[in-house]
GROMACS .gro file of N, CA and C in nm:
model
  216
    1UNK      N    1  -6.064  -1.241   3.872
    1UNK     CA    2  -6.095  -1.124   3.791
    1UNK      C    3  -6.126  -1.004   3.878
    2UNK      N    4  -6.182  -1.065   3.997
    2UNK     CA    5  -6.227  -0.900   4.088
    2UNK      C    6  -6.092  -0.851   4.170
    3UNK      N    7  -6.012  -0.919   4.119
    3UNK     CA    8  -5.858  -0.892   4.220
    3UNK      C    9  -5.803  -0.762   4.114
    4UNK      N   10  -5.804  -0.818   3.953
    4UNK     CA   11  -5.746  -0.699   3.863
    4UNK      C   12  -5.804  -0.586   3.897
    5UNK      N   13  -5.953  -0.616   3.884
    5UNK     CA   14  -6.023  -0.508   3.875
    5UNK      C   15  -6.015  -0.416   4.024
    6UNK      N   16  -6.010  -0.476   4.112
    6UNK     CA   17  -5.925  -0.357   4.230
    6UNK      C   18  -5.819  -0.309   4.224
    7UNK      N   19  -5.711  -0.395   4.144
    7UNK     CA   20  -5.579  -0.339   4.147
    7UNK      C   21  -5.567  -0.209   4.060
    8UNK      N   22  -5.659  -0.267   3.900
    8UNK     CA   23  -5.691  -0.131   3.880
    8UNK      C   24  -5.726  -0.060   3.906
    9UNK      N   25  -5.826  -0.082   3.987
    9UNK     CA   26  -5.900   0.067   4.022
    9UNK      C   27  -5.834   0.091   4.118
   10UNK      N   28  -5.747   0.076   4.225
   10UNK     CA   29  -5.635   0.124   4.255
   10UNK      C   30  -5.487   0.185   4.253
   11UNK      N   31  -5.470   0.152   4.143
   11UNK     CA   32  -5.357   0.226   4.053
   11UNK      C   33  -5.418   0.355   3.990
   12UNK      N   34  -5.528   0.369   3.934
   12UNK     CA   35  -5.563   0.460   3.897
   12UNK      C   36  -5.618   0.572   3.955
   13UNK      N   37  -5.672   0.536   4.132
   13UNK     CA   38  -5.694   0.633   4.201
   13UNK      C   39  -5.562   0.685   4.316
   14UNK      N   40  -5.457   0.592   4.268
   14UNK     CA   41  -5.331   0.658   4.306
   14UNK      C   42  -5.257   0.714   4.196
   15UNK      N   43  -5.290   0.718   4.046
   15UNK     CA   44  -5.250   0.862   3.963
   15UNK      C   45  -5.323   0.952   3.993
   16UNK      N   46  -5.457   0.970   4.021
   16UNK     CA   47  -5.570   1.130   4.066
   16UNK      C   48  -5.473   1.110   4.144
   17UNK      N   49  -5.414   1.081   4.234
   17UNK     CA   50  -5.428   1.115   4.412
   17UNK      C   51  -5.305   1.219   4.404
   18UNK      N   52  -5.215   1.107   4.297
   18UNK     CA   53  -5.075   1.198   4.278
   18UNK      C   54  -5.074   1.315   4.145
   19UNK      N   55  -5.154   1.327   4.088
   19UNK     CA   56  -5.167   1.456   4.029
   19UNK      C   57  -5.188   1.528   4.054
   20UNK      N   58  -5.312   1.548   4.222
   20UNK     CA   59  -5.341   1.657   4.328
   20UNK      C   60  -5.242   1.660   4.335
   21UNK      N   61  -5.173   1.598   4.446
   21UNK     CA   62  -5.076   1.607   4.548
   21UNK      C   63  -4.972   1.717   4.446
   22UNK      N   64  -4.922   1.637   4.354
   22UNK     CA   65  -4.825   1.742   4.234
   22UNK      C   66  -4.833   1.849   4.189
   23UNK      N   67  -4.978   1.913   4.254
   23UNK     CA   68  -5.015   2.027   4.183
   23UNK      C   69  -4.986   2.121   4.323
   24UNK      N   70  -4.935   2.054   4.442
   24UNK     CA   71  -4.893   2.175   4.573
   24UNK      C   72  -4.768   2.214   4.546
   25UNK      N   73  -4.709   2.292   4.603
   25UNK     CA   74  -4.571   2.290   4.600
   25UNK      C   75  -4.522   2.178   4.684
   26UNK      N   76  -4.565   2.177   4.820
   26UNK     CA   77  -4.497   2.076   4.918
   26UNK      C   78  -4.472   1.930   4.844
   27UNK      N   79  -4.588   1.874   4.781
   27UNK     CA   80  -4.590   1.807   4.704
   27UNK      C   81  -4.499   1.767   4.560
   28UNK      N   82  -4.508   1.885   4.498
   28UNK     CA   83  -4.329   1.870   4.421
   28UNK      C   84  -4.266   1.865   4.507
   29UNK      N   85  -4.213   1.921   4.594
   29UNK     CA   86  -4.071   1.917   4.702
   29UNK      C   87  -4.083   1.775   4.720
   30UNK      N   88  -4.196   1.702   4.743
   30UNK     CA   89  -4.180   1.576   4.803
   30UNK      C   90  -4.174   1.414   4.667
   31UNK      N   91  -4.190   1.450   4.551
   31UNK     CA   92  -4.184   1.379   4.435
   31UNK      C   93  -4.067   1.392   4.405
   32UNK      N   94  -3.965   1.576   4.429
   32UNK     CA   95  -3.876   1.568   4.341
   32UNK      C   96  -3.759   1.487   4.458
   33UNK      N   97  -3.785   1.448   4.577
   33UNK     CA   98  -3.725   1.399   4.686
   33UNK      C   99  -3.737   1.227   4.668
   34UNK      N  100  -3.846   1.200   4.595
   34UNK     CA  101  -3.856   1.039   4.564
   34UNK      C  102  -3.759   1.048   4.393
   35UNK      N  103  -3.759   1.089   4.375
   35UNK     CA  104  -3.679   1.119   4.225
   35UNK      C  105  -3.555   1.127   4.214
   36UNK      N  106  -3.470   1.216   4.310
   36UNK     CA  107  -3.390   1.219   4.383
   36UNK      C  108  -3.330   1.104   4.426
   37UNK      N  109  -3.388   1.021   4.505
   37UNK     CA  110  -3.408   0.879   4.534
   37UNK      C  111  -3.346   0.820   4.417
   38UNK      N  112  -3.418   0.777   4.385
   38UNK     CA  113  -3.427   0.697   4.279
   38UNK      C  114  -3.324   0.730   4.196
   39UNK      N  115  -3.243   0.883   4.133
   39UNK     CA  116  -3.174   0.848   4.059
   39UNK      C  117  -2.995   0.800   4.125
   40UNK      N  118  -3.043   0.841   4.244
   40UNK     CA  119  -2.931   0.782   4.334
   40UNK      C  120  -2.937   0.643   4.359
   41UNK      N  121  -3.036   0.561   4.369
   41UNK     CA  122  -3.046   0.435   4.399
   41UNK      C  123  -2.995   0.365   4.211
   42UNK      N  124  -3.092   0.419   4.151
   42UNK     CA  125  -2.982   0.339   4.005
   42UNK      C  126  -2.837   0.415   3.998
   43UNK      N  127  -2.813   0.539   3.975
   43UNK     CA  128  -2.676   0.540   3.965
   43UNK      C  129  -2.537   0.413   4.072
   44UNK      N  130  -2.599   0.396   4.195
   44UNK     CA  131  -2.581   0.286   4.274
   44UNK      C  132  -2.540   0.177   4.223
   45UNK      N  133  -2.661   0.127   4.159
   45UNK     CA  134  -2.704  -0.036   4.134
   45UNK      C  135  -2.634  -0.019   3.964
   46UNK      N  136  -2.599   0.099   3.891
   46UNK     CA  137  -2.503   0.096   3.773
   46UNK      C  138  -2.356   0.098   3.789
   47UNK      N  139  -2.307   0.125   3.923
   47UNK     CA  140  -2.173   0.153   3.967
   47UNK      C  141  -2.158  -0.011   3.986
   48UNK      N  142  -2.223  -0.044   4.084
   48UNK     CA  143  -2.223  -0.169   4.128
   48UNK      C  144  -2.154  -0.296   4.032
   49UNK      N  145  -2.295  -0.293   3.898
   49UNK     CA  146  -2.272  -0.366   3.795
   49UNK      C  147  -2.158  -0.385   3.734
   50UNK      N  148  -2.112  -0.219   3.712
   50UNK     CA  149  -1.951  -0.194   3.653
   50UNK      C  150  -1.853  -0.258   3.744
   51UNK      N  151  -1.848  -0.196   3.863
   51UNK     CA  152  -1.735  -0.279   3.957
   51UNK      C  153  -1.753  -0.442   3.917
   52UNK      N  154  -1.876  -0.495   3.950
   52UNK     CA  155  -1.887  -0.650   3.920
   52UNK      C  156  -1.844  -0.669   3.791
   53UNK      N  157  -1.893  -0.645   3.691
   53UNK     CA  158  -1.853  -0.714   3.534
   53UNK      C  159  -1.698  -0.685   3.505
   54UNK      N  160  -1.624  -0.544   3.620
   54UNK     CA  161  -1.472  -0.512   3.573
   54UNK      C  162  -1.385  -0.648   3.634
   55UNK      N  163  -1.435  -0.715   3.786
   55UNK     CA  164  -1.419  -0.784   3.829
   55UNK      C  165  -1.389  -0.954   3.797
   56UNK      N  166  -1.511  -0.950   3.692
   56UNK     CA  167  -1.528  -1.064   3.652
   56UNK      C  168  -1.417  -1.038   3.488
   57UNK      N  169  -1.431  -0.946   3.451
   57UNK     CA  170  -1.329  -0.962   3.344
   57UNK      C  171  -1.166  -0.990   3.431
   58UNK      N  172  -1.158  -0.964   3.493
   58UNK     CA  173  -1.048  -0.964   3.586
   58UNK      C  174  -0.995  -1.109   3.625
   59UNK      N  175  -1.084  -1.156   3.603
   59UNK     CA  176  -1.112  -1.330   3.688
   59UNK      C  177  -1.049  -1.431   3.536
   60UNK      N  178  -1.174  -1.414   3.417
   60UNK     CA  179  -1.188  -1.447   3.326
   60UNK      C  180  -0.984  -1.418   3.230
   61UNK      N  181  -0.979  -1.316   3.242
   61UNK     CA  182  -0.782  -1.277   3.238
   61UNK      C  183  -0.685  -1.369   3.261
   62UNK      N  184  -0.740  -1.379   3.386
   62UNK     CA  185  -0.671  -1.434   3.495
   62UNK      C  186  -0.637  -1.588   3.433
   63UNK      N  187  -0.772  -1.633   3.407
   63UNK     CA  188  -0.805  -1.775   3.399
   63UNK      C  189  -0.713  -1.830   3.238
   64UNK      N  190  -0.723  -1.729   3.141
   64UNK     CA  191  -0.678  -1.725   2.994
   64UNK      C  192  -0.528  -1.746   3.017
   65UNK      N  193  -0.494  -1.657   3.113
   65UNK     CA  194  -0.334  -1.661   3.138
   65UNK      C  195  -0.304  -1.804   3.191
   66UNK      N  196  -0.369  -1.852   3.286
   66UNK     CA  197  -0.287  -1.965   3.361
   66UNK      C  198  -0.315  -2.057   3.240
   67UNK      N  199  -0.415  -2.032   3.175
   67UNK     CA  200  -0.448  -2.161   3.040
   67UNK      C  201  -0.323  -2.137   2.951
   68UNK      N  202  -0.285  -2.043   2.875
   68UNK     CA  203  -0.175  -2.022   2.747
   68UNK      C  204  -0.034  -2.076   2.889
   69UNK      N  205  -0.042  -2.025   3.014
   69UNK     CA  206   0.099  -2.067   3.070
   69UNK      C  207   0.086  -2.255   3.070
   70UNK      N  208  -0.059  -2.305   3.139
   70UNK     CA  209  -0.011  -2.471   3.115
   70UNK      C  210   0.016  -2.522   2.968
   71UNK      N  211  -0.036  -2.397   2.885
   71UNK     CA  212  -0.010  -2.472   2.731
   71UNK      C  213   0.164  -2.451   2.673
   72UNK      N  214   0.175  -2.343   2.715
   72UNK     CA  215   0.331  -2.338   2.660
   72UNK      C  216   0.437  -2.433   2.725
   0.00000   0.00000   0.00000
């Protein structure tokens, strides 16, 4: 129980910490740079997915065809 209760009270004195910080400019410059981040790291990991699932439909095609060719 005293583990939550630090974690909370650690999470919560890292929202104060980052609401200062957000209120500098340098500080936006440096949030909108983790943000930035981030929407580059998912746009990434959504490209990714697409290539994989186009891939796997690709496979799955593949597999339907050689099935209807041993059936005919």
């Amino acid at each position: 129980m005293r583990k939550l209760t630090w974690l909370i009270t650690g999470v919560g004195i890292g929202f104060v910490a980052a609401h200062f910080v957000n209120q500098t400019p340098e500080g936006r410059k440096f949030f909108d740079r983790i943000g930035q981040g981030a929407r580059e790291f998912n746009d990434a990991m959504q490209d990714g997915y697409r290539q994989g699932g186009e891939a796997l439909l690709q496979d799955v095609e593949e597999a339907l065809k050689k099935l209807r060719d041993k059936a005919e």
